[in-house]
XYZ file of C-alpha atoms in Angstrom:
322
model
C 88.397 137.158 172.103
C 88.548 134.435 174.216
C 91.400 132.555 174.419
C 92.185 129.554 177.007
C 95.516 128.347 177.275
C 96.853 124.588 177.786
C 100.379 123.707 177.788
C 103.005 120.842 178.125
C 106.780 121.312 179.354
C 107.454 122.590 175.702
C 104.281 123.272 173.566
C 101.450 125.755 173.801
C 97.824 125.130 172.556
C 95.762 128.276 172.252
C 91.958 127.277 172.329
C 89.917 129.907 170.525
C 87.155 131.346 168.595
C 90.172 132.490 165.958
C 92.196 129.243 166.255
C 92.944 126.174 164.441
C 89.849 123.943 166.236
C 91.664 121.777 168.820
C 91.412 117.884 168.696
C 91.508 116.329 172.005
C 92.389 112.618 171.673
C 90.219 110.551 173.236
C 91.230 106.582 173.106
C 93.600 106.797 176.264
C 90.418 105.871 178.319
C 89.899 102.347 179.472
C 85.610 103.121 179.653
C 84.036 100.598 177.262
C 87.616 98.858 176.630
C 87.851 95.877 178.325
C 91.192 94.786 177.107
C 92.595 97.917 178.209
C 90.895 97.980 181.331
C 92.575 94.475 182.061
C 95.869 96.030 180.775
C 96.200 98.548 183.768
C 95.404 96.643 186.278
C 97.944 94.233 185.002
C 100.316 96.996 184.894
C 101.215 96.785 181.336
C 100.872 100.319 179.478
C 101.975 99.272 175.974
C 98.710 100.041 174.667
C 98.354 103.507 175.888
C 101.900 103.879 174.868
C 100.628 102.969 170.949
C 97.656 104.747 171.783
C 99.472 108.228 172.685
C 102.304 108.322 169.938
C 99.241 107.146 167.280
C 97.084 109.856 168.726
C 99.678 112.979 168.313
C 100.637 111.770 164.869
C 97.469 111.631 163.025
C 96.483 115.206 164.712
C 95.464 115.480 168.568
C 96.587 118.892 169.653
C 95.877 117.842 173.581
C 95.706 114.310 174.650
C 92.819 113.143 177.313
C 94.323 110.935 179.896
C 91.734 108.618 181.979
C 92.331 106.319 184.338
C 89.135 105.267 185.067
C 90.057 101.135 186.066
C 87.851 98.909 188.352
C 89.931 96.609 189.821
C 88.672 93.270 190.384
C 91.306 93.160 193.311
C 90.337 96.451 194.375
C 86.871 97.915 193.624
C 87.517 101.392 195.504
C 88.900 104.083 192.596
C 89.501 106.043 195.189
C 92.849 104.222 196.222
C 93.405 102.806 193.006
C 93.081 105.652 190.530
C 94.913 108.015 191.985
C 98.601 106.156 191.518
C 97.239 104.774 188.044
C 96.387 108.224 187.423
C 100.204 109.509 188.108
C 101.895 106.579 186.383
C 99.797 107.461 183.275
C 100.448 111.300 183.201
C 103.875 110.627 183.491
C 104.455 107.636 180.968
C 102.351 109.962 178.318
C 104.476 113.157 178.734
C 107.464 111.370 178.371
C 106.578 109.883 174.709
C 104.760 113.262 173.280
C 104.912 116.864 173.661
C 100.932 118.098 173.350
C 99.575 119.762 176.582
C 97.308 116.767 178.354
C 93.824 116.699 179.544
C 93.558 114.880 182.891
C 90.107 113.213 183.059
C 88.437 111.403 186.135
C 85.162 111.221 188.345
C 87.709 111.072 191.279
C 89.061 114.239 192.957
C 91.747 112.534 194.393
C 92.749 111.295 190.710
C 92.518 114.624 189.161
C 94.790 115.977 191.877
C 97.305 113.342 191.432
C 97.392 113.912 187.621
C 97.382 117.602 188.685
C 100.365 117.347 190.725
C 102.357 115.089 188.271
C 101.648 116.883 184.971
C 104.058 119.678 183.887
C 102.785 122.815 181.850
C 99.014 123.772 182.062
C 96.975 120.645 181.568
C 92.867 120.615 181.078
C 91.386 119.341 183.674
C 87.979 117.199 182.960
C 85.835 118.078 184.659
C 83.349 120.341 186.955
C 79.774 119.816 186.940
C 77.078 121.885 188.189
C 76.184 119.168 191.080
C 77.041 121.231 194.281
C 79.324 118.499 195.642
C 81.305 118.437 192.621
C 82.025 122.541 192.430
C 83.165 122.326 196.082
C 85.384 119.683 195.263
C 86.944 120.897 191.518
C 86.815 124.361 191.432
C 89.506 124.923 194.650
C 91.869 122.376 192.228
C 91.130 124.600 189.583
C 92.206 127.877 191.425
C 95.141 126.135 193.421
C 96.861 124.733 189.817
C 95.430 127.767 188.016
C 94.779 125.244 185.107
C 91.650 125.580 182.775
C 88.445 123.149 183.302
C 85.896 121.818 181.317
C 82.503 122.027 182.459
C 79.917 119.552 181.721
C 76.115 121.689 181.789
C 74.205 119.217 183.577
C 73.515 119.561 187.481
C 72.496 117.811 190.621
C 69.055 117.428 188.591
C 70.651 115.510 185.621
C 70.883 116.209 182.124
C 68.413 118.065 181.112
C 67.221 117.740 177.333
C 66.381 121.346 177.656
C 69.096 123.226 176.077
C 67.881 126.651 178.233
C 68.409 124.309 181.156
C 71.943 122.812 179.853
C 72.760 126.803 179.177
C 71.670 128.152 182.914
C 73.829 125.221 184.379
C 76.977 126.536 182.327
C 76.155 129.984 183.536
C 75.911 128.636 187.151
C 79.560 126.957 186.623
C 80.817 130.133 185.282
C 79.560 132.353 188.285
C 80.586 130.073 190.788
C 83.554 129.588 189.209
C 84.451 133.673 189.179
C 83.970 133.484 192.814
C 86.810 131.300 193.219
C 88.700 133.486 191.003
C 88.516 131.450 188.258
C 88.229 133.753 184.538
C 85.479 132.870 181.896
C 88.430 132.266 179.543
C 89.825 129.287 181.719
C 86.424 127.554 181.299
C 85.816 125.041 178.284
C 81.877 124.292 178.549
C 80.828 121.051 177.053
C 76.692 121.667 176.284
C 76.449 117.837 176.050
C 75.825 116.625 172.832
C 72.720 114.427 172.670
C 72.258 111.301 170.226
C 70.649 112.211 167.310
C 69.229 108.951 166.772
C 67.712 109.610 170.122
C 66.797 112.895 169.677
C 65.720 114.806 166.386
C 66.548 118.147 166.837
C 69.705 117.087 168.617
C 72.013 118.690 166.210
C 70.541 121.303 165.946
C 69.931 122.119 169.822
C 74.075 122.161 169.944
C 74.619 124.298 167.196
C 71.798 127.056 168.922
C 73.597 126.510 172.269
C 77.085 126.867 171.250
C 76.352 129.853 169.300
C 74.664 131.226 172.828
C 77.523 130.173 175.067
C 80.123 132.153 172.579
C 77.937 135.302 172.213
C 76.384 135.670 175.962
C 79.219 134.028 177.926
C 82.210 134.709 175.987
C 83.087 131.038 176.530
C 85.021 127.981 174.549
C 83.080 125.204 174.113
C 84.155 121.338 173.991
C 81.959 118.070 173.411
C 82.117 114.057 173.177
C 81.871 114.274 169.377
C 80.801 110.577 168.893
C 77.394 111.252 171.211
C 76.140 112.625 168.498
C 76.210 109.003 166.407
C 75.582 106.483 169.367
C 73.684 103.303 168.419
C 73.506 104.452 164.780
C 75.375 102.743 161.771
C 78.134 104.342 160.338
C 78.714 106.834 162.803
C 81.977 108.438 161.357
C 80.476 109.618 158.852
C 77.788 111.180 160.925
C 80.368 112.718 163.065
C 82.330 114.287 160.036
C 78.795 116.048 158.962
C 78.540 117.285 162.673
C 82.053 118.482 163.187
C 82.339 121.061 160.877
C 78.753 122.290 161.491
C 79.579 122.433 164.962
C 82.866 124.405 164.138
C 80.891 126.676 162.134
C 78.493 127.304 164.958
C 81.320 128.089 167.513
C 82.823 125.052 169.017
C 86.356 125.394 169.211
C 87.447 122.017 170.630
C 86.033 118.399 170.911
C 87.519 115.285 172.513
C 87.733 112.313 169.610
C 89.258 109.513 167.950
C 91.851 111.244 165.609
C 92.426 108.311 164.069
C 89.381 108.071 162.134
C 90.400 109.655 158.780
C 87.094 111.343 157.544
C 86.930 112.808 160.838
C 90.122 114.434 160.374
C 89.734 115.257 156.913
C 86.650 117.093 158.030
C 87.999 119.102 160.280
C 91.044 120.107 158.336
C 88.859 121.217 155.518
C 86.758 123.343 158.316
C 89.865 124.967 159.512
C 90.875 125.767 155.947
C 87.192 127.356 155.435
C 86.971 129.030 158.765
C 90.137 131.079 157.602
C 91.897 129.490 160.620
C 94.520 127.691 158.360
C 96.785 130.292 156.907
C 97.188 129.502 153.076
C 96.006 126.482 153.397
C 99.545 124.952 154.487
C 98.035 122.358 157.220
C 95.171 121.405 154.414
C 98.211 120.751 151.823
C 100.221 118.742 154.635
C 97.340 116.814 155.026
C 96.413 116.439 151.744
C 99.969 114.564 151.285
C 98.930 112.413 153.994
C 95.687 111.355 151.674
C 97.882 110.886 149.041
C 99.305 108.099 150.800
C 96.084 106.691 151.821
C 94.823 106.387 148.215
C 97.869 104.717 147.444
C 97.288 101.880 150.105
C 99.103 103.415 153.182
C 96.656 102.713 156.257
C 96.292 106.435 157.661
C 98.009 106.302 160.945
C 100.821 104.815 159.285
C 100.581 107.861 156.324
C 100.339 110.332 159.502
C 102.953 108.717 160.968
C 105.668 108.794 158.052
C 104.554 112.489 157.438
C 105.047 113.681 161.147
C 108.477 111.461 160.938
C 109.138 113.421 157.874
C 108.603 116.773 159.469
C 110.813 116.004 162.548
C 108.263 116.639 165.039
C 108.242 114.354 168.114
C 105.083 115.655 169.341
C 103.472 115.725 166.303
C 100.974 118.668 164.865
C 102.162 122.882 166.255
C 99.810 124.013 169.054
C 98.265 127.895 168.641
C 100.283 130.844 169.209
C 100.762 132.068 172.609
C 98.790 134.831 173.606
C 97.050 136.899 176.608
C 93.273 135.882 177.275
């Protein structure tokens, strides 16, 4: 079975078909968060610190770190993003012990993050665009890290799932040319908003199965994309995630601070027999009991983490050979 190994200095997480679903916390990302972007430009990392600790307490197994701020004082991200990425990586890994996902569209920022990261981070991302392939795959090989492969290319994002599969296959084949094995490619098949495309859910479930069966790769997605533009989004996300897990999806970049979505994932892990004896579900149920008594979910999750004596949150997967 395909297993993708990510690690911090002290913790290993395995992404795999027979592993608990890997929750990659999305919150450390200034995109669409004007307050966070302004804080980062001003050198204020208090929200980053809060988001790192809170996400891990709520169940994030990996943290995505994105430094994509367009400074008012200097609009060139090639100059500003690499040092910011390095500082954010150093800060976050000093606070929590979960592995990191280094997220940027700027190759120099990705390399700055790789140089600063301890362990074996996940790199986010490469696409099927020729320029991106040539820039990112050598970094993946140089640092021996797994990479998220997004299924778009120089023609853009296709609404046809067969085209998106072909792009993923191309990335896997090009990665092999660089000596990068398929188990180190985590494909993002691109989830379309169901409000704009009624078949979006069915498309991605079929595509995940095909990626698993024909390419043998692990998969991920930006989970909230499915509900974009719709009311009561978290209910849609909470239905989508177990269905994606049932189809074979093995991770998602998502907000772990949302109780309903985390509850759906914990239950899905149990139902898929990836939670031996229901131990994680029982522990999570205690958090839900505290919430029912009036404690906010992040506070209940943090209290449970502290009671368990875990600095970096929940355990990672068992390390096995790929």
